[in-house]
Amino acid sequence: MTDLSMKNHAELKQEERLESDETKILGPVENDDAEQFRRKLWSRPGFLVRRLNQIHYAMFYEECKSDITPVQHGVLFVLMGSPWLDQTTIGYELGLDRTTSADVIRRLEEKGLLGRRVNPDDRRSRQTFITEAGLAAMQEISTGMNQAQDRLLDPLTAKQRQTFMAMLTQIVEHNNQYGRAALKNM
């Protein structure tokens, strides 16, 4: 074996040992193993997706310079295209559970960015609509939101962006049923 293949073989053996020992370790690892554990963490898609979401939120706030959150933006965006939805339908459109949908809608209504009325076809439900103030807020943050999206994907070429988005969509569609609130209308 060459020095390189021996090193690769040794690293693979070390990673295999760490994987098998991972659930048995109850305390800090030795210094030699710390870098292996770090690499293991960075090899987990869930960790990277969560981290990417944190980065996206930071970029969204930097670019939009608004107190509207990305989730609130999503609700307002859905209502721009489909006014008079009830909170359950809004949740289905965005993959939000009922509690989160109700909380986000309440906060947006308190800000005057959306309103609600009793559904004329079902007096037990309330329909939601975006207000003029909501439309103005969306207009105000539109450029910033687009800049945040561009910044997020900036390290990728145009072709890589297409590939990344196609793969991300495929993963979400395939695993949609595992979310706390599955997206409908996919």
Coordinates of N, CA and C in Angstrom, one line a residue:
M1 N 0.8 -1.2 0.0 CA 0.0 0.0 0.0 C 0.9 1.2 0.0
T2 N 0.4 2.2 -0.7 CA 1.1 3.5 -0.7 C 0.8 4.3 0.6
D3 N 1.7 5.3 0.9 CA 1.4 6.1 2.1 C 0.0 6.7 2.1
L4 N -0.4 7.2 1.0 CA -1.7 7.8 0.9 C -2.8 6.8 1.1
S5 N -2.7 5.6 0.5 CA -3.8 4.6 0.7 C -3.8 4.0 2.1
M6 N -2.6 4.0 2.7 CA -2.5 3.5 4.1 C -3.1 4.6 5.0
K7 N -2.9 5.8 4.7 CA -3.5 6.9 5.5 C -5.1 6.8 5.4
N8 N -5.5 6.7 4.1 CA -7.0 6.6 3.9 C -7.5 5.4 4.6
H9 N -6.8 4.3 4.5 CA -7.3 3.0 5.2 C -7.3 3.3 6.7
A10 N -6.3 3.9 7.3 CA -6.3 4.2 8.7 C -7.4 5.1 9.1
E11 N -7.7 6.2 8.3 CA -8.8 7.1 8.6 C -10.1 6.4 8.5
L12 N -10.3 5.5 7.5 CA -11.6 4.8 7.4 C -11.8 3.9 8.6
K13 N -10.7 3.2 9.1 CA -10.8 2.3 10.2 C -11.2 3.2 11.5
Q14 N -10.5 4.3 11.6 CA -10.8 5.2 12.7 C -12.2 5.7 12.7
E15 N -12.7 6.1 11.5 CA -14.1 6.5 11.4 C -15.1 5.4 11.7
E16 N -14.8 4.1 11.3 CA -15.6 3.0 11.6 C -15.7 2.8 13.1
R17 N -14.5 2.9 13.7 CA -14.5 2.7 15.2 C -15.3 3.8 15.9
L18 N -15.2 5.0 15.4 CA -15.9 6.1 16.0 C -17.4 5.9 15.8
E19 N -17.8 5.5 14.6 CA -19.2 5.2 14.4 C -19.7 4.1 15.3
S20 N -19.0 3.1 15.5 CA -19.4 2.0 16.4 C -19.4 2.4 17.9
D21 N -18.4 3.3 18.2 CA -18.3 3.7 19.6 C -19.1 5.0 19.9
E22 N -19.7 5.6 18.9 CA -20.4 6.9 19.1 C -21.4 6.8 20.2
T23 N -22.2 5.8 20.2 CA -23.3 5.7 21.2 C -22.8 5.2 22.5
K24 N -21.6 4.7 22.6 CA -21.1 4.2 23.9 C -20.3 5.3 24.7
I25 N -19.9 6.3 24.0 CA -19.1 7.4 24.6 C -20.0 8.3 25.5
L26 N -19.6 8.4 26.8 CA -20.4 9.2 27.7 C -19.8 10.5 28.1
G27 N -18.5 10.6 27.7 CA -17.8 11.8 28.1 C -17.0 12.4 27.0
P28 N -16.1 13.3 27.3 CA -15.3 13.9 26.2 C -14.4 12.9 25.5
V29 N -14.2 13.1 24.2 CA -13.3 12.2 23.5 C -11.9 12.7 23.6
E30 N -11.0 11.8 23.3 CA -9.6 12.2 23.3 C -9.3 13.2 22.2
N31 N -8.2 14.0 22.3 CA -7.9 15.0 21.3 C -7.8 14.4 19.9
D32 N -7.2 13.2 19.8 CA -7.1 12.6 18.5 C -8.4 12.3 17.8
D33 N -9.4 12.1 18.6 CA -10.8 11.7 18.1 C -11.6 13.0 17.8
A34 N -11.3 14.1 18.4 CA -12.1 15.3 18.3 C -12.3 15.7 16.9
E35 N -11.3 15.8 16.1 CA -11.4 16.2 14.7 C -12.3 15.2 13.9
Q36 N -12.2 13.9 14.2 CA -13.0 12.9 13.6 C -14.5 13.1 13.9
F37 N -14.8 13.4 15.2 CA -16.1 13.7 15.6 C -16.7 15.0 14.9
R38 N -15.8 16.0 14.7 CA -16.2 17.2 14.0 C -16.6 16.9 12.6
R39 N -15.7 16.1 11.9 CA -16.0 15.7 10.5 C -17.3 14.9 10.4
K40 N -17.5 14.1 11.4 CA -18.7 13.3 11.4 C -20.0 14.2 11.5
L41 N -19.9 15.2 12.4 CA -21.0 16.1 12.5 C -21.2 16.8 11.2
W42 N -20.1 17.3 10.5 CA -20.3 18.0 9.3 C -20.7 17.1 8.1
S43 N -20.7 15.8 8.3 CA -21.1 14.9 7.3 C -22.6 14.6 7.4
R44 N -23.3 15.1 8.4 CA -24.7 14.9 8.6 C -25.5 15.9 7.9
P45 N -26.4 15.5 7.0 CA -27.2 16.5 6.3 C -28.1 17.2 7.2
G46 N -28.7 16.6 8.2 CA -29.5 17.4 9.1 C -28.8 18.5 9.8
F47 N -27.6 18.3 10.2 CA -26.8 19.4 10.8 C -26.6 20.5 9.8
L48 N -26.2 20.2 8.6 CA -26.0 21.2 7.5 C -27.3 21.9 7.1
V49 N -28.4 21.2 7.1 CA -29.6 21.9 6.7 C -30.0 22.9 7.8
R50 N -29.9 22.5 9.1 CA -30.2 23.4 10.2 C -29.3 24.6 10.2
R51 N -28.0 24.4 9.9 CA -27.1 25.5 9.9 C -27.4 26.4 8.7
L52 N -27.7 25.8 7.6 CA -28.1 26.7 6.4 C -29.4 27.5 6.7
N53 N -30.3 26.9 7.4 CA -31.5 27.7 7.8 C -31.1 28.9 8.7
Q54 N -30.2 28.6 9.7 CA -29.8 29.7 10.5 C -29.1 30.8 9.7
I55 N -28.3 30.4 8.7 CA -27.6 31.4 7.9 C -28.6 32.2 7.0
H56 N -29.6 31.5 6.5 CA -30.7 32.1 5.7 C -31.4 33.2 6.5
Y57 N -31.8 32.8 7.8 CA -32.5 33.8 8.6 C -31.6 35.0 8.8
A58 N -30.4 34.8 9.1 CA -29.5 36.0 9.3 C -29.4 36.9 8.1
M59 N -29.3 36.2 6.9 CA -29.2 37.0 5.7 C -30.5 37.7 5.4
F60 N -31.6 37.1 5.7 CA -32.9 37.6 5.5 C -33.1 38.9 6.3
Y61 N -32.7 38.8 7.6 CA -32.8 40.0 8.4 C -31.9 41.1 8.0
E62 N -30.7 40.8 7.6 CA -29.7 41.8 7.2 C -30.2 42.5 5.9
E63 N -30.7 41.8 5.0 CA -31.1 42.4 3.7 C -32.5 43.1 3.8
C64 N -33.4 42.5 4.5 CA -34.7 43.1 4.6 C -34.9 44.3 5.5
K65 N -34.0 44.3 6.6 CA -34.1 45.4 7.6 C -35.5 45.6 8.0
S66 N -36.2 44.5 8.5 CA -37.6 44.6 8.8 C -37.8 43.7 10.0
D67 N -38.9 43.9 10.7 CA -39.2 42.9 11.8 C -40.1 41.8 11.3
I68 N -40.3 41.7 10.0 CA -41.0 40.6 9.5 C -40.1 39.4 9.4
T69 N -40.5 38.2 9.9 CA -39.7 37.0 9.9 C -39.8 36.3 8.5
P70 N -38.9 35.4 8.2 CA -39.1 34.6 7.0 C -40.5 33.8 7.0
V71 N -40.9 33.3 8.1 CA -42.2 32.6 8.1 C -43.3 33.6 7.9
Q72 N -43.3 34.7 8.5 CA -44.3 35.7 8.3 C -44.3 36.2 6.8
H73 N -43.1 36.3 6.2 CA -43.1 36.6 4.8 C -43.8 35.5 4.0
G74 N -43.5 34.3 4.4 CA -44.2 33.2 3.7 C -45.7 33.3 3.7
V75 N -46.3 33.6 4.9 CA -47.7 33.7 5.1 C -48.2 34.8 4.2
L76 N -47.6 36.0 4.3 CA -48.0 37.1 3.4 C -47.9 36.8 2.0
F77 N -46.8 36.1 1.6 CA -46.6 35.8 0.1 C -47.8 34.9 -0.3
V78 N -48.1 33.8 0.5 CA -49.2 32.9 0.1 C -50.5 33.7 0.0
L79 N -50.8 34.7 0.9 CA -52.0 35.4 0.8 C -52.0 36.4 -0.3
M80 N -50.9 36.8 -0.8 CA -50.8 37.7 -2.0 C -51.4 36.9 -3.2
G81 N -51.1 35.6 -3.3 CA -51.5 34.8 -4.4 C -52.8 34.2 -4.2
S82 N -53.3 34.0 -3.0 CA -54.5 33.3 -2.7 C -55.2 34.0 -1.5
P83 N -55.9 35.1 -1.7 CA -56.5 35.7 -0.5 C -57.7 34.9 -0.1
W84 N -58.1 35.1 1.2 CA -59.3 34.5 1.8 C -59.1 33.0 2.1
L85 N -57.9 32.7 2.5 CA -57.6 31.3 3.0 C -57.8 31.3 4.5
D86 N -58.2 30.1 5.0 CA -58.3 29.9 6.4 C -56.9 29.5 6.9
Q87 N -56.7 29.5 8.2 CA -55.4 29.3 8.8 C -54.9 27.9 8.5
T88 N -55.8 26.9 8.5 CA -55.4 25.5 8.2 C -54.8 25.4 6.8
T89 N -55.4 26.0 5.8 CA -55.0 26.0 4.4 C -53.6 26.7 4.3
I90 N -53.5 27.9 5.0 CA -52.2 28.6 5.0 C -51.1 27.7 5.5
G91 N -51.4 27.0 6.6 CA -50.5 26.0 7.2 C -50.1 24.9 6.2
Y92 N -51.0 24.4 5.5 CA -50.8 23.4 4.5 C -49.9 23.9 3.4
E93 N -50.1 25.1 3.0 CA -49.3 25.7 1.9 C -47.8 25.9 2.3
L94 N -47.6 26.1 3.6 CA -46.2 26.4 4.1 C -45.6 25.3 4.9
G95 N -46.4 24.3 5.2 CA -45.8 23.2 6.1 C -45.8 23.6 7.5
L96 N -46.8 24.4 8.0 CA -46.8 24.9 9.4 C -47.9 24.2 10.1
D97 N -47.6 23.8 11.4 CA -48.7 23.2 12.2 C -49.7 24.2 12.6
R98 N -50.8 23.8 13.1 CA -51.9 24.7 13.4 C -51.6 25.7 14.4
T99 N -50.8 25.3 15.5 CA -50.4 26.3 16.5 C -49.5 27.4 15.9
T100 N -48.6 27.0 15.1 CA -47.7 28.0 14.5 C -48.4 28.9 13.6
S101 N -49.3 28.3 12.7 CA -50.1 29.1 11.8 C -50.9 30.2 12.6
A102 N -51.6 29.7 13.6 CA -52.4 30.6 14.4 C -51.6 31.7 15.0
D103 N -50.4 31.4 15.6 CA -49.6 32.4 16.2 C -49.0 33.4 15.2
V104 N -48.6 32.9 14.0 CA -48.0 33.8 13.0 C -49.1 34.8 12.5
I105 N -50.3 34.2 12.2 CA -51.4 35.0 11.7 C -51.8 36.0 12.7
R106 N -51.9 35.7 14.0 CA -52.3 36.6 15.1 C -51.3 37.8 15.1
R107 N -50.0 37.5 15.0 CA -48.9 38.5 15.1 C -49.0 39.4 13.9
L108 N -49.3 38.9 12.7 CA -49.4 39.7 11.5 C -50.6 40.6 11.6
E109 N -51.7 40.0 12.1 CA -52.9 40.8 12.3 C -52.7 42.0 13.3
E110 N -52.0 41.7 14.4 CA -51.7 42.7 15.4 C -50.8 43.8 14.7
K111 N -50.0 43.5 13.8 CA -49.2 44.5 13.1 C -50.0 45.2 12.0
G112 N -51.2 44.8 11.7 CA -52.0 45.4 10.7 C -51.7 45.0 9.3
L113 N -50.9 43.9 9.2 CA -50.5 43.4 7.9 C -51.4 42.4 7.2
L114 N -52.3 41.9 8.0 CA -53.4 41.1 7.4 C -54.6 41.2 8.3
G115 N -55.7 40.8 7.7 CA -57.0 40.9 8.4 C -57.7 39.6 8.3
R116 N -58.8 39.4 9.1 CA -59.6 38.2 9.0 C -61.1 38.5 9.0
R117 N -61.8 37.7 8.4 CA -63.3 37.8 8.4 C -63.9 36.4 8.6
V118 N -65.1 36.4 9.1 CA -65.9 35.1 9.2 C -66.1 34.6 7.8
N119 N -65.9 33.4 7.6 CA -66.1 32.7 6.3 C -67.6 32.7 6.0
P120 N -68.1 33.3 4.9 CA -69.5 33.4 4.6 C -70.1 32.0 4.4
D121 N -69.3 31.0 3.9 CA -69.8 29.7 3.7 C -69.7 28.8 4.9
D122 N -69.0 29.1 5.9 CA -68.8 28.3 7.1 C -68.5 29.2 8.2
R123 N -69.5 29.6 9.0 CA -69.4 30.6 10.0 C -68.5 30.2 11.1
R124 N -68.0 28.9 11.2 CA -67.1 28.5 12.2 C -65.7 28.8 11.9
S125 N -65.4 29.1 10.6 CA -64.0 29.4 10.2 C -63.8 30.9 9.8
R126 N -62.6 31.3 9.9 CA -62.2 32.7 9.5 C -61.3 32.7 8.3
Q127 N -61.5 33.6 7.4 CA -60.7 33.7 6.3 C -59.7 34.9 6.5
T128 N -58.5 34.7 5.9 CA -57.5 35.7 6.1 C -57.1 36.4 4.8
F129 N -56.8 37.7 4.9 CA -56.4 38.4 3.7 C -55.3 39.4 4.0
I130 N -54.5 39.7 3.0 CA -53.4 40.7 3.2 C -54.0 42.1 3.1
T131 N -53.6 43.0 4.0 CA -54.1 44.3 4.0 C -53.2 45.2 3.1
E132 N -53.6 46.5 2.9 CA -52.8 47.4 2.1 C -51.5 47.6 2.8
A133 N -51.5 47.6 4.1 CA -50.2 47.8 4.9 C -49.3 46.5 4.6
G134 N -50.0 45.4 4.6 CA -49.2 44.1 4.3 C -48.6 44.1 2.9
L135 N -49.4 44.6 1.9 CA -48.8 44.7 0.6 C -47.7 45.7 0.5
A136 N -47.8 46.8 1.2 CA -46.7 47.8 1.2 C -45.5 47.2 1.9
A137 N -45.7 46.5 3.0 CA -44.5 45.8 3.7 C -43.8 44.8 2.8
M138 N -44.6 44.1 2.0 CA -44.0 43.1 1.1 C -43.3 43.8 0.0
Q139 N -43.8 44.9 -0.5 CA -43.1 45.7 -1.5 C -41.8 46.2 -1.0
E140 N -41.9 46.7 0.3 CA -40.7 47.3 0.9 C -39.5 46.2 1.1
I141 N -39.9 45.0 1.4 CA -38.8 44.0 1.7 C -38.5 43.1 0.5
S142 N -39.2 43.3 -0.6 CA -39.1 42.4 -1.8 C -37.6 42.3 -2.3
T143 N -37.0 43.5 -2.5 CA -35.6 43.5 -3.0 C -34.7 42.8 -2.0
G144 N -34.8 43.1 -0.7 CA -34.0 42.5 0.3 C -34.2 41.0 0.4
M145 N -35.4 40.5 0.3 CA -35.6 39.1 0.3 C -35.0 38.4 -0.9
N146 N -35.1 39.0 -2.1 CA -34.4 38.5 -3.2 C -32.9 38.5 -3.1
Q147 N -32.4 39.6 -2.5 CA -30.9 39.6 -2.3 C -30.4 38.6 -1.3
A148 N -31.3 38.3 -0.3 CA -30.9 37.3 0.7 C -30.9 35.9 0.0
Q149 N -31.8 35.6 -0.9 CA -31.8 34.4 -1.6 C -30.6 34.2 -2.5
D150 N -30.2 35.3 -3.2 CA -29.0 35.3 -4.0 C -27.8 35.2 -3.2
R151 N -27.7 35.9 -2.1 CA -26.5 35.7 -1.2 C -26.3 34.3 -0.7
L152 N -27.4 33.7 -0.4 CA -27.4 32.3 0.1 C -26.8 31.4 -0.9
L153 N -27.1 31.6 -2.2 CA -26.7 30.7 -3.2 C -25.4 31.2 -4.0
D154 N -24.9 32.3 -3.5 CA -23.8 33.0 -4.2 C -22.6 32.1 -4.4
P155 N -22.2 31.2 -3.5 CA -21.1 30.3 -3.8 C -21.2 29.4 -5.0
L156 N -22.5 29.3 -5.5 CA -22.7 28.3 -6.6 C -22.8 29.0 -7.9
T157 N -22.4 28.3 -9.0 CA -22.6 28.7 -10.3 C -24.1 28.6 -10.7
A158 N -24.5 29.2 -11.8 CA -25.9 29.1 -12.2 C -26.3 27.6 -12.4
K159 N -25.5 26.8 -13.0 CA -25.8 25.4 -13.2 C -25.9 24.7 -11.8
Q160 N -25.0 25.0 -10.9 CA -25.0 24.4 -9.6 C -26.3 24.8 -8.8
R161 N -26.7 26.0 -9.0 CA -27.9 26.5 -8.3 C -29.1 25.6 -8.8
Q162 N -29.2 25.4 -10.1 CA -30.3 24.6 -10.6 C -30.2 23.2 -10.1
T163 N -29.1 22.7 -10.0 CA -28.9 21.3 -9.5 C -29.2 21.2 -8.0
F164 N -28.7 22.2 -7.3 CA -29.0 22.2 -5.8 C -30.5 22.3 -5.6
M165 N -31.1 23.3 -6.3 CA -32.6 23.5 -6.0 C -33.4 22.2 -6.4
A166 N -33.0 21.6 -7.5 CA -33.7 20.3 -8.0 C -33.5 19.2 -6.9
M167 N -32.3 19.1 -6.4 CA -32.0 18.1 -5.4 C -32.7 18.4 -4.1
L168 N -32.7 19.6 -3.7 CA -33.3 20.0 -2.5 C -34.9 19.8 -2.6
T169 N -35.4 20.1 -3.7 CA -36.9 19.9 -3.9 C -37.2 18.4 -3.9
Q170 N -36.3 17.6 -4.5 CA -36.5 16.1 -4.5 C -36.5 15.6 -3.1
I171 N -35.5 16.0 -2.3 CA -35.4 15.6 -0.9 C -36.7 16.0 -0.1
V172 N -37.1 17.2 -0.2 CA -38.3 17.7 0.5 C -39.5 16.9 0.1
E173 N -39.7 16.7 -1.2 CA -40.9 16.0 -1.7 C -40.9 14.6 -1.2
H174 N -39.7 13.9 -1.3 CA -39.6 12.5 -0.8 C -39.9 12.4 0.7
N175 N -39.5 13.3 1.5 CA -39.6 13.2 2.9 C -40.7 14.1 3.5
N176 N -41.5 14.7 2.7 CA -42.5 15.7 3.2 C -43.4 15.1 4.3
Q177 N -43.8 13.9 4.3 CA -44.7 13.3 5.3 C -44.1 13.2 6.7
Y178 N -42.8 13.4 6.8 CA -42.1 13.3 8.1 C -42.1 14.7 8.8
G179 N -42.4 15.8 8.2 CA -42.5 17.1 8.8 C -43.6 17.1 9.8
R180 N -43.5 18.0 10.8 CA -44.6 18.2 11.8 C -45.9 18.5 11.1
A181 N -45.8 19.2 10.1 CA -47.0 19.6 9.3 C -46.6 19.4 7.8
A182 N -47.1 18.4 7.2 CA -46.7 18.1 5.8 C -47.2 19.2 4.9
L183 N -46.4 19.6 3.9 CA -46.9 20.5 2.8 C -48.0 19.8 2.0
K184 N -49.0 20.5 1.7 CA -50.0 20.0 0.7 C -49.7 20.7 -0.6
N185 N -50.4 20.3 -1.6 CA -50.3 20.9 -2.9 C -48.9 20.9 -3.5
M186 N -48.2 19.9 -3.3 CA -46.8 19.9 -3.8 C -46.8 19.4 -5.2

